[in-house]
mmCIF file of C-alpha atoms in Angstrom:
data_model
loop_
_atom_site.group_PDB
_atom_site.id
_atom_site.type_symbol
_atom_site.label_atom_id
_atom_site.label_comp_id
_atom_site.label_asym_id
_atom_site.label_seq_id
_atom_site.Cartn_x
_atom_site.Cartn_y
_atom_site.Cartn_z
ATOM 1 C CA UNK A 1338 9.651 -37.889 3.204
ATOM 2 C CA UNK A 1339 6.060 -38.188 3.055
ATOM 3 C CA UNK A 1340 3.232 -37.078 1.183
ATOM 4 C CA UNK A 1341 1.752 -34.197 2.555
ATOM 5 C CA UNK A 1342 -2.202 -36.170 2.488
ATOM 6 C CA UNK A 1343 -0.766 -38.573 5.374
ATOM 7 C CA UNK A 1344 0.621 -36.044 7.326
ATOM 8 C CA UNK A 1345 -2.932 -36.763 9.823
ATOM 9 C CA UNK A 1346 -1.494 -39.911 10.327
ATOM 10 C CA UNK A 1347 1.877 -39.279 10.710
ATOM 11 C CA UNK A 1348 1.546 -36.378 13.114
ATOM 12 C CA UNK A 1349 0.850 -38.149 16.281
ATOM 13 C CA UNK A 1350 4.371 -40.115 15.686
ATOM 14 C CA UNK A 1351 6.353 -36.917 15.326
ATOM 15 C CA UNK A 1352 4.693 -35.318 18.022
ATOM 16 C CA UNK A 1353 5.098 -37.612 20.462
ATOM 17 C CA UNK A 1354 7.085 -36.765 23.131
ATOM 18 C CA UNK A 1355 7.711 -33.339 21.975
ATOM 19 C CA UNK A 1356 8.003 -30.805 24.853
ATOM 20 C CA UNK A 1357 6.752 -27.945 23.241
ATOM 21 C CA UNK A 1358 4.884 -27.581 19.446
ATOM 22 C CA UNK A 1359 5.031 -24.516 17.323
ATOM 23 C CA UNK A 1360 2.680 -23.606 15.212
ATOM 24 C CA UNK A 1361 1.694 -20.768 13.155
ATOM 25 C CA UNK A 1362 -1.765 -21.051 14.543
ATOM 26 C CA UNK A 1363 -5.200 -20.064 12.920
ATOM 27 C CA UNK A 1364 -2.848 -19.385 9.713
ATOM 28 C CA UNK A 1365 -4.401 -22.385 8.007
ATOM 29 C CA UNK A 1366 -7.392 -24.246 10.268
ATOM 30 C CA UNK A 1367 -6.858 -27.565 8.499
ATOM 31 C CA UNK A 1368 -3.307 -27.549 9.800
ATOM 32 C CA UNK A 1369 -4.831 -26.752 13.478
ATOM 33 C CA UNK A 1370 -7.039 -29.115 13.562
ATOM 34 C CA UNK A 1371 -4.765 -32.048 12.237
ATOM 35 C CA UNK A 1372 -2.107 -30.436 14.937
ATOM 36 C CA UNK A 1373 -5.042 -30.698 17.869
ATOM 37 C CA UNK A 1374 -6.497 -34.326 16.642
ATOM 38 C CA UNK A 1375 -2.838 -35.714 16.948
ATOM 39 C CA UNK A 1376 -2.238 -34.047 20.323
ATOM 40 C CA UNK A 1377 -5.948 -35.436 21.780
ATOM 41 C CA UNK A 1378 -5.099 -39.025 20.524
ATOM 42 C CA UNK A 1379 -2.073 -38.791 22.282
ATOM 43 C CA UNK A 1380 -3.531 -37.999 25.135
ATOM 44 C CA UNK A 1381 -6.001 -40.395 24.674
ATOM 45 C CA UNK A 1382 -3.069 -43.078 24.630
ATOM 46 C CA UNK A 1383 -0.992 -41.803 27.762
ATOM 47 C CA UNK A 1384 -2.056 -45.435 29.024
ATOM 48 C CA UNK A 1385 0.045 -47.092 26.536
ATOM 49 C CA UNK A 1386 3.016 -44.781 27.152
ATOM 50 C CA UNK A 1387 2.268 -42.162 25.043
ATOM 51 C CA UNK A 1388 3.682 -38.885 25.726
ATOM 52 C CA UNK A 1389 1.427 -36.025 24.425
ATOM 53 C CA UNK A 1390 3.448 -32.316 23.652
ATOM 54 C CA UNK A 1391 3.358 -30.002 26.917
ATOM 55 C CA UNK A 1392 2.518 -26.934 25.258
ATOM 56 C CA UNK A 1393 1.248 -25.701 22.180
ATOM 57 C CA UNK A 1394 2.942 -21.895 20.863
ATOM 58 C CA UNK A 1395 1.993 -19.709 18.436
ATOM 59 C CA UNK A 1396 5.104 -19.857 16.182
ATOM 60 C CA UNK A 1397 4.388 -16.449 14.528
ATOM 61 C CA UNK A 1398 6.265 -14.619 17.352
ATOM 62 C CA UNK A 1399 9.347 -16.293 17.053
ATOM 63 C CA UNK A 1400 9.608 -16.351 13.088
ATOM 64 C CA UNK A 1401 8.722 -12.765 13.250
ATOM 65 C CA UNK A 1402 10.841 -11.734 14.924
ATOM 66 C CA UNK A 1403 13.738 -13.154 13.359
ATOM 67 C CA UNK A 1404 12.752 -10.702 10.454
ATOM 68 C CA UNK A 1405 13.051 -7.617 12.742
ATOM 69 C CA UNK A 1406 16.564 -6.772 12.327
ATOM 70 C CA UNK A 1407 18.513 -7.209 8.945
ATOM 71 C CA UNK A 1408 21.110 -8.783 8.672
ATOM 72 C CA UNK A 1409 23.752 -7.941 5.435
ATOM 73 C CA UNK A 1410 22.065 -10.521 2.774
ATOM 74 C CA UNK A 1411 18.954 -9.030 4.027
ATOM 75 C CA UNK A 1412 19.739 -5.680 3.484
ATOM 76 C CA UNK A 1413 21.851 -6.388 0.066
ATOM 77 C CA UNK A 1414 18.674 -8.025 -1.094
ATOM 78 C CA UNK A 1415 16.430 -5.427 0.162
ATOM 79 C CA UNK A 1416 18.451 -2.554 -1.771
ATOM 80 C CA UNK A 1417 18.120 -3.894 -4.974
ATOM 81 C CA UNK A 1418 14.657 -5.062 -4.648
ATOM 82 C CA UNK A 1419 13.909 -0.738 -3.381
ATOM 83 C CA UNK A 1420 16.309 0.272 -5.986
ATOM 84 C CA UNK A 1421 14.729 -1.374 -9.252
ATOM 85 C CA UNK A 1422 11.477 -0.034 -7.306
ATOM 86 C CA UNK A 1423 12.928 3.690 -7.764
ATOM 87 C CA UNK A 1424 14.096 2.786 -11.299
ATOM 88 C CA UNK A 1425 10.592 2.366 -12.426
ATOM 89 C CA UNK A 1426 8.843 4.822 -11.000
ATOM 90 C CA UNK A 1427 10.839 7.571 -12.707
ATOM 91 C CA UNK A 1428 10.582 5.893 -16.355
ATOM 92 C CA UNK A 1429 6.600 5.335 -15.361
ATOM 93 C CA UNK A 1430 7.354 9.526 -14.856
ATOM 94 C CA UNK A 1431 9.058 9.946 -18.089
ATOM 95 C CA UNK A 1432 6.393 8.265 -19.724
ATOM 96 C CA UNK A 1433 2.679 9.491 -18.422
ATOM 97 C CA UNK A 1434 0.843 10.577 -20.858
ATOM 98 C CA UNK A 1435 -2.594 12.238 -21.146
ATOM 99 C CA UNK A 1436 -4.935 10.204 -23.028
ATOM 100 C CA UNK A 1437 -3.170 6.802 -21.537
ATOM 101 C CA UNK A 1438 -4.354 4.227 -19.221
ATOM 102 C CA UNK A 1439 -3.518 3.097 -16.077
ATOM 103 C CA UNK A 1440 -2.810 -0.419 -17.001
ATOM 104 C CA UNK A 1441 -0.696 1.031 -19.687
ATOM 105 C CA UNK A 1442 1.570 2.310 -17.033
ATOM 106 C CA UNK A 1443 1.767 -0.820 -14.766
ATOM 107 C CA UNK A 1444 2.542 -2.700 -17.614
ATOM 108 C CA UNK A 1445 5.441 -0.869 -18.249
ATOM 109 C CA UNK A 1446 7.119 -0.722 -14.444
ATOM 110 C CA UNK A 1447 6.273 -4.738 -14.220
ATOM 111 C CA UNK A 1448 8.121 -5.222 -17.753
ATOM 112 C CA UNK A 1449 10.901 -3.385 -16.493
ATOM 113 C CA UNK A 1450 11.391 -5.342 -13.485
ATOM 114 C CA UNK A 1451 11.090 -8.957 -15.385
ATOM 115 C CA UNK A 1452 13.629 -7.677 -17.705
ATOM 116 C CA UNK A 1453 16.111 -7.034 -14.982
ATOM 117 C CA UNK A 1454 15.239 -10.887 -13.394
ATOM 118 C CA UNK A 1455 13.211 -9.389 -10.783
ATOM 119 C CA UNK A 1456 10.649 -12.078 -10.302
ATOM 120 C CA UNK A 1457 7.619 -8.740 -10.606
ATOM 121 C CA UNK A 1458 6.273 -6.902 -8.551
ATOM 122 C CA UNK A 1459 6.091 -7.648 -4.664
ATOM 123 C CA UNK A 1460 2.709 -6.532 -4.114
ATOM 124 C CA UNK A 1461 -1.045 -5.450 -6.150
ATOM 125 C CA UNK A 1462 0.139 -2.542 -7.801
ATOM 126 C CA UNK A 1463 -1.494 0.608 -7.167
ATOM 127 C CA UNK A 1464 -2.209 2.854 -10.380
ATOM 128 C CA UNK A 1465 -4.740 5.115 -9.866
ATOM 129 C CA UNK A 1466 -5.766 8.466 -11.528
ATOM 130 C CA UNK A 1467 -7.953 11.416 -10.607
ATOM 131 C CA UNK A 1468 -11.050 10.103 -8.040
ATOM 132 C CA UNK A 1469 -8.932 6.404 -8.466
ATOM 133 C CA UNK A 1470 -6.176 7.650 -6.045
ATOM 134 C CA UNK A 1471 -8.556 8.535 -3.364
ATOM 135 C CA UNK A 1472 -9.351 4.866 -3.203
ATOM 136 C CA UNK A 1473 -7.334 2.855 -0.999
ATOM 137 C CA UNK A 1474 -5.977 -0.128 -2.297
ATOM 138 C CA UNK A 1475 -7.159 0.685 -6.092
ATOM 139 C CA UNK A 1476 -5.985 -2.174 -8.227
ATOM 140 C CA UNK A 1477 -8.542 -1.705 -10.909
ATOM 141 C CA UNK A 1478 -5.727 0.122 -12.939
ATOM 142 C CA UNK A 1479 -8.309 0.740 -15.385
ATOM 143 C CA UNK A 1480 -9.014 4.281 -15.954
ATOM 144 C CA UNK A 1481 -7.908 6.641 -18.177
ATOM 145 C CA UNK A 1482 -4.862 9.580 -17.577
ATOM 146 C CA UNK A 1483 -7.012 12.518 -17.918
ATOM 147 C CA UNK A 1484 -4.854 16.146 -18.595
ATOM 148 C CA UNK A 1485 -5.270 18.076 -15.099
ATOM 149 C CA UNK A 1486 -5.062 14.767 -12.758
ATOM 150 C CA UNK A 1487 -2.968 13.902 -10.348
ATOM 151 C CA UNK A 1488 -1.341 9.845 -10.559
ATOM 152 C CA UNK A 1489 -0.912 7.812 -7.752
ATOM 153 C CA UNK A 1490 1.522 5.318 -8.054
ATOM 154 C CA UNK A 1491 2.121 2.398 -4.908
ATOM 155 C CA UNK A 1492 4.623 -0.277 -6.403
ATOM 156 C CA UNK A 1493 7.375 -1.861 -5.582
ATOM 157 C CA UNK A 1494 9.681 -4.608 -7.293
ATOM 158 C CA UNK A 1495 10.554 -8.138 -5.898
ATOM 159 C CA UNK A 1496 14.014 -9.302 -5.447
ATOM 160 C CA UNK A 1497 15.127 -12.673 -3.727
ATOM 161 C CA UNK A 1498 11.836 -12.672 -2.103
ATOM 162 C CA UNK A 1499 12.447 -9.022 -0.780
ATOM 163 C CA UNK A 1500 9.860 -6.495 -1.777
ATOM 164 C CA UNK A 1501 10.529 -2.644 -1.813
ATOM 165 C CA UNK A 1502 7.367 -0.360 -1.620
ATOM 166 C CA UNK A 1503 7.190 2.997 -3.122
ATOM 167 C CA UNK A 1504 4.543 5.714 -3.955
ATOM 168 C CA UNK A 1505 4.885 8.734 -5.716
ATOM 169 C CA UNK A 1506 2.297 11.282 -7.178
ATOM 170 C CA UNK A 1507 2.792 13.635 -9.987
ATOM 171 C CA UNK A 1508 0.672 15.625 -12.298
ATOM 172 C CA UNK A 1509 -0.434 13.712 -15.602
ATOM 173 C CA UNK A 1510 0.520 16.973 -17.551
ATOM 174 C CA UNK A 1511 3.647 17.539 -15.968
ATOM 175 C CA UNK A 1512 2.613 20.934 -14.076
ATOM 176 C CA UNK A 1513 0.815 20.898 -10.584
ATOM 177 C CA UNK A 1514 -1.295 23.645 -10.091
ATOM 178 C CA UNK A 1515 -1.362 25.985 -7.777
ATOM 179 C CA UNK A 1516 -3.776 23.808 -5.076
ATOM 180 C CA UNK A 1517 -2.597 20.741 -6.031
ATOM 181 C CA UNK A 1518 1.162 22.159 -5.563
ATOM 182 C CA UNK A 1519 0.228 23.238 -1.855
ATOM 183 C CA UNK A 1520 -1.894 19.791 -1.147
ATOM 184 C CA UNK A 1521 1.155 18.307 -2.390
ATOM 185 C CA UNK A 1522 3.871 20.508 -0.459
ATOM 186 C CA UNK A 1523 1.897 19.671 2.898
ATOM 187 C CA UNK A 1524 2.242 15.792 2.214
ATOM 188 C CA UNK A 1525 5.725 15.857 1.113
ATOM 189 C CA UNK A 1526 6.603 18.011 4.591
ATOM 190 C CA UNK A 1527 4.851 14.965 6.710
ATOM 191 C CA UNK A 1528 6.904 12.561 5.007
ATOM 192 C CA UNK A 1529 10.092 14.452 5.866
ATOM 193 C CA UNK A 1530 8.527 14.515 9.229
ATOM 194 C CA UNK A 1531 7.691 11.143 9.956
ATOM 195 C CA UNK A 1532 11.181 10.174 8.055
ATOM 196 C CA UNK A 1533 13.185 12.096 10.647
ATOM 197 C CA UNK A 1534 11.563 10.627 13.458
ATOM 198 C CA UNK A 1535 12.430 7.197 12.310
ATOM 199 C CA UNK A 1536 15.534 6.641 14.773
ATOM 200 C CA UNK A 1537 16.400 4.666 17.611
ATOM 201 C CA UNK A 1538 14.315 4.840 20.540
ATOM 202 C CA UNK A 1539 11.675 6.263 18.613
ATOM 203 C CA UNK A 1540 8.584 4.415 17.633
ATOM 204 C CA UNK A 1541 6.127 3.851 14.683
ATOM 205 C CA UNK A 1542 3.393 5.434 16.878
ATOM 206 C CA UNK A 1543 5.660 8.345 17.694
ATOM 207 C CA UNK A 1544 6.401 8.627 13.532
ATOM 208 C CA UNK A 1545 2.525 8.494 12.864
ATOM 209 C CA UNK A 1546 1.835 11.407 15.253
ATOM 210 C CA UNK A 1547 4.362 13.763 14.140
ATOM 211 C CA UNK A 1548 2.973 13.177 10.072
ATOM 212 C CA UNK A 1549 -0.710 13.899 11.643
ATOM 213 C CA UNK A 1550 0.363 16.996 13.443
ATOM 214 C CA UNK A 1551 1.728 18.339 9.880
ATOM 215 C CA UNK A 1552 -1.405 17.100 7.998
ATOM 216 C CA UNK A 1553 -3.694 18.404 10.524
ATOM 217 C CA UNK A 1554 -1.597 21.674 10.322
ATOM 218 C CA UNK A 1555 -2.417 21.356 6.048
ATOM 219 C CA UNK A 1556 -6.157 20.265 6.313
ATOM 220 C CA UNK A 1557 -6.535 23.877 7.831
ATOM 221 C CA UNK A 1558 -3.846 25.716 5.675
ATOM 222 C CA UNK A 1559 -6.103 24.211 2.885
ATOM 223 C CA UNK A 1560 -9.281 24.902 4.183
ATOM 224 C CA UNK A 1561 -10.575 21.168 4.603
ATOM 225 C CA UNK A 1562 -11.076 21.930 8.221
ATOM 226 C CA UNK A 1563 -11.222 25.000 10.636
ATOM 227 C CA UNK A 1564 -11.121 23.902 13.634
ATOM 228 C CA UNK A 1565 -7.716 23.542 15.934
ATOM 229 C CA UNK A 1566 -4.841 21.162 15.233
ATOM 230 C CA UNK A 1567 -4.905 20.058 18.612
ATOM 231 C CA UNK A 1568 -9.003 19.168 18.252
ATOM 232 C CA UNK A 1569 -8.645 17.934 14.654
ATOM 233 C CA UNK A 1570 -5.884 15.244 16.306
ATOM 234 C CA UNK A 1571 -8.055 14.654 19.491
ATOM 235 C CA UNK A 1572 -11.425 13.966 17.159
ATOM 236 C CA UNK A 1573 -9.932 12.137 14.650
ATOM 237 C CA UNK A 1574 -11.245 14.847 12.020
ATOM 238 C CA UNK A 1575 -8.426 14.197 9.742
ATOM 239 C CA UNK A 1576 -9.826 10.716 9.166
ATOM 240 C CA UNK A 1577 -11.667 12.271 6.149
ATOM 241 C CA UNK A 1578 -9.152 12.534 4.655
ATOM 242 C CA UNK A 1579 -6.393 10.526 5.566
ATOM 243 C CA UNK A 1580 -7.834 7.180 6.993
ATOM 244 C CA UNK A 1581 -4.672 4.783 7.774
ATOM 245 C CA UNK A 1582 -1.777 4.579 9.628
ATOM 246 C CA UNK A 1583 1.776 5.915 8.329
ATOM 247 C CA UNK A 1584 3.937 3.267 8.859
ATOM 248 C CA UNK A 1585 4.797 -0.703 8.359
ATOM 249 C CA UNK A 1586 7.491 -2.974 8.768
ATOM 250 C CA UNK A 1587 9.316 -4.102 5.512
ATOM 251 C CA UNK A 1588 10.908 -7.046 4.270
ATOM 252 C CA UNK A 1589 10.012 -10.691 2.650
ATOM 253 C CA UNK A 1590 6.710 -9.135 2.834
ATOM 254 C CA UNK A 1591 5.851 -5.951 1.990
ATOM 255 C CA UNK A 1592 3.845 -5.992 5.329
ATOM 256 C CA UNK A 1593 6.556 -7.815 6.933
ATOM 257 C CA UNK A 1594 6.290 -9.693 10.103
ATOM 258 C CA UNK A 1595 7.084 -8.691 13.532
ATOM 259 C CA UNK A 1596 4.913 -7.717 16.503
ATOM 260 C CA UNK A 1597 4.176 -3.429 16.653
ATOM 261 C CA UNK A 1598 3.832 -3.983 20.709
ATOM 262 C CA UNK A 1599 5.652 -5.283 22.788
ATOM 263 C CA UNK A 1600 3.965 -5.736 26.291
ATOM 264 C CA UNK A 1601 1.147 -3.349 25.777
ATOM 265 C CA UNK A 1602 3.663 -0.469 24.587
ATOM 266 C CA UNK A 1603 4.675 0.778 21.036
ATOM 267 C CA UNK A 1604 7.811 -1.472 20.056
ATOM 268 C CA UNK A 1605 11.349 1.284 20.599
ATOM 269 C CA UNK A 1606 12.832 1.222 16.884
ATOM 270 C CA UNK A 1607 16.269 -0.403 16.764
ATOM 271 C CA UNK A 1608 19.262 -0.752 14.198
ATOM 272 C CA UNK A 1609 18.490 -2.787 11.435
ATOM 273 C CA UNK A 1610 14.696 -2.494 11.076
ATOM 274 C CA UNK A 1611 13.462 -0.948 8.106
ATOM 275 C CA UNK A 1612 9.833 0.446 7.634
ATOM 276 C CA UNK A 1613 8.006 2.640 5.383
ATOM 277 C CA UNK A 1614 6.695 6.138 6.036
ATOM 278 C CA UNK A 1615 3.567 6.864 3.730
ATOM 279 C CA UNK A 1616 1.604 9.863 4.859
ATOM 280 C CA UNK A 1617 -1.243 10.821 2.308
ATOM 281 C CA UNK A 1618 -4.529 12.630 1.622
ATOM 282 C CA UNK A 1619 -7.108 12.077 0.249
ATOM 283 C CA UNK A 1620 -10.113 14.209 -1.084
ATOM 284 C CA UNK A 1621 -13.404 12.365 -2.848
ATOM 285 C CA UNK A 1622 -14.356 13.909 -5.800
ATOM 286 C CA UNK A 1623 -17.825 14.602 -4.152
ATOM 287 C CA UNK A 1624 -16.263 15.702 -1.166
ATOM 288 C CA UNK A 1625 -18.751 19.281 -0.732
ATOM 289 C CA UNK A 1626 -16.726 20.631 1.862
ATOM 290 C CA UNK A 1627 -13.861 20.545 0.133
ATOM 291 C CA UNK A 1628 -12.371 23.996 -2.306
ATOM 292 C CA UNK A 1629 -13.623 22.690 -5.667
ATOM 293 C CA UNK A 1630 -10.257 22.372 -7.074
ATOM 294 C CA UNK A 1631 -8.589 20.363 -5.011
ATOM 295 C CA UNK A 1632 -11.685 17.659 -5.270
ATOM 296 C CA UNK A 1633 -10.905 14.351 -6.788
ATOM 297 C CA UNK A 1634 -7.302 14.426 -6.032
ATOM 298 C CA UNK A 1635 -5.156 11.663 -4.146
ATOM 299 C CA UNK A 1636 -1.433 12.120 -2.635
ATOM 300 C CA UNK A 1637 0.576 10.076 -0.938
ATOM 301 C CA UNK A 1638 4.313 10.088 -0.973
ATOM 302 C CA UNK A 1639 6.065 6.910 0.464
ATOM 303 C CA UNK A 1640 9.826 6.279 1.659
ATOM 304 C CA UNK A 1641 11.671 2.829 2.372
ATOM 305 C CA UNK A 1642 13.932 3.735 5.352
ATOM 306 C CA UNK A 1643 16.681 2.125 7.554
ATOM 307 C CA UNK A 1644 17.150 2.846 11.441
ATOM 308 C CA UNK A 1645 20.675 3.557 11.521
ATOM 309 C CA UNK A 1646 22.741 2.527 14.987
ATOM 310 C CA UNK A 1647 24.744 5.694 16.602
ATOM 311 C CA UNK A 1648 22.266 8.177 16.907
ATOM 312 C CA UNK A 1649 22.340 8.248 12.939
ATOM 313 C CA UNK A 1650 19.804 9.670 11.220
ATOM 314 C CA UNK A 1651 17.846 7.051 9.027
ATOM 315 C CA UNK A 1652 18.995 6.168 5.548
ATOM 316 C CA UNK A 1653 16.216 6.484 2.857
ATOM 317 C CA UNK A 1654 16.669 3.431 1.068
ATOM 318 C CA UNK A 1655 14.639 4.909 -1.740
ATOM 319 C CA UNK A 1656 16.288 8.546 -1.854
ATOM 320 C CA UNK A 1657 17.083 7.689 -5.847
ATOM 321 C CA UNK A 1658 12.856 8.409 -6.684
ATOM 322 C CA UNK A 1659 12.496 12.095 -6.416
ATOM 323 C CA UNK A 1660 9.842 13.081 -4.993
ATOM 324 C CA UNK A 1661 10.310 17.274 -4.713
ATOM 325 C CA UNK A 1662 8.209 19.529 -6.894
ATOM 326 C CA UNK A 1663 10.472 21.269 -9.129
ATOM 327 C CA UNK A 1664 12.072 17.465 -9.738
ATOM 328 C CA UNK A 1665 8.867 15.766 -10.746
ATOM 329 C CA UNK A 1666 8.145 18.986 -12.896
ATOM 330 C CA UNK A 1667 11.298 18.832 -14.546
ATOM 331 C CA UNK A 1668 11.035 15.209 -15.265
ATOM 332 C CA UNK A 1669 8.024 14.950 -16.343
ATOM 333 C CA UNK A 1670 8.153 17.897 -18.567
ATOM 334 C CA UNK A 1671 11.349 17.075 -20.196
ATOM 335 C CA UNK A 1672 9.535 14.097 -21.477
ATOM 336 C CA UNK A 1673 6.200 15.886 -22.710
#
């Protein structure tokens, strides 16, 4: 072993000869260029017998895609990491509270999952209230639960290095109201959608489609847009309101690796890969052409799920959250 500041001078001795070099390439530019220097003073040397690497592959590919399909440890791993995920998003429901805070809530779901060994959570959590959930990617977690809102919550647990990812929304006071309910009803039947779709032969681009046809279909139903579903999907009008795709792979990462295409064409899903389906919307709370009640309010309703071999349907690895109406009512208002 060697330290790693003289691995520029060792690499032209462990490279040489070498038929083929992976690397995970423009990962880490310091690596590249110590990779390149070594392989150009090789060259440089060929008259003293030096035999510089034939080719130079982007190892990326190949590790990715030994994370497609998972295996039993994977999966065993995976559970638990999805379960302890579910666990604390219905005690963060028991436990919202007008008047609280955001970080008040985190704090909570990450102490839960340290005090069950998890190593915390897998990714930023997301914990945002009122105008906050319209944001994507809100890690601020600073604002205040305000009696009316709606909480977003994106957050998943770590377990050996496997990282579940769920999101839920629910009403701060424990009742939706009548908009929010039907906002909230149109999400919820997108991410049934998209969830059924998520079976072999399928794709992620076929799963994305079907939750923008039902969106689209709500936009209208809500009156955030008039115009046809079939022009709202052609124009990209929903993009107001619902700006990102519905689906990633899941794993070690919470964006796990893997390629999406696979010569030019959406990758077929297969047994053993697990991805989420998140469909959401989104309305600003100075959005002026949306109904004034339904302004400042953020949904999005995310499932872990599991392409199942057999022409099964897809196991929900995260079926333990509930995420139906009457549920989150009942849950919440138990608590209150």
């Amino acid at each position: 072993a060697y330290p790693l500041a003289a691995l520029g001078e060792k690499l032209p001795e462990l490279l040489e000869g070498a038929g083929r070099v992976w690397l995970p390439l423009a990962r880490e530019a310091s690596l590249d260029r110590k990779a390149l220097a070594a392989i150009e003073l090789l060259h440089r040397r060929n008259r003293d017998g030096k035999r510089p690497p034939l080719g130079l592959l982007d190892a990326r590919n190949l590790i990715g895609e030994e994370r497609m399909i998972k295996d039993a440890g994977a999966l065993e791993s995976l559970r638990r990491a999805v379960s302890m995920s579910a666990e604390a998003h219905v005690d963060a429901m028991k436990h919202t509270r007008p008047g609280m805070h955001e970080y008040e809530v985190q704090a909570r779901m990450e102490y839960l999952w340290r005090r069950a060994g998890s190593t915390g959570p897998g990714y930023g959590s997301i914990v945002g209230t009122g105008d906050n959930a319209t944001i994507l990617h809100y890690v601020d977690n600073a604002g205040r639960l305000e009696d009316g809102d709606i909480l977003l919550i994106d957050a998943g647990a770590e377990w050996n290095f496997f990282s579940g990812d769920i999101t839920r929304s629910w009403p701060v006071n424990g009742r939706f109201t009548s908009a929010q309910r039907d906002m909230y009803e149109v999400v919820l039947a997108a991410n049934e959608a998209g969830i059924e779709g998520a079976v072999v032969g399928e794709t992620i681009d076929s799963i994305h489609h079907a939750c923008l046809r039902v969106l689209s279909e709500g936009m209208r139903s809500l009156g955030l847009l008039r115009e046809s579903v079939d022009t709202i999907i052609e124009e990209k009008l929903y993009s107001r309101y619902y700006m990102h795709r519905t689906s990633h792979w899941l794993g070690v990462d919470v964006h796990d690796a893997g390629a999406y295409c696979l010569e030019g064409r959406p990758r077929p899903l297969a047994p053993g890969y697990v991805l989420t389906v998140e469909p959401a919307m989104y309305i600003a709370a100075d959005d002026p052409h949306a109904p004034a009640e339904l302004r400042g309010t953020g949904i999005r309703i995310e499932d872990d799920v599991l392409v199942r071999p057999d022409g099964r349907a897809p196991e929900i690895l995260s079926a333990a959250c509930p995420k139906r109406v009457d549920d989150l009512e009942k849950i919440i208002g138990s608590a209150l």
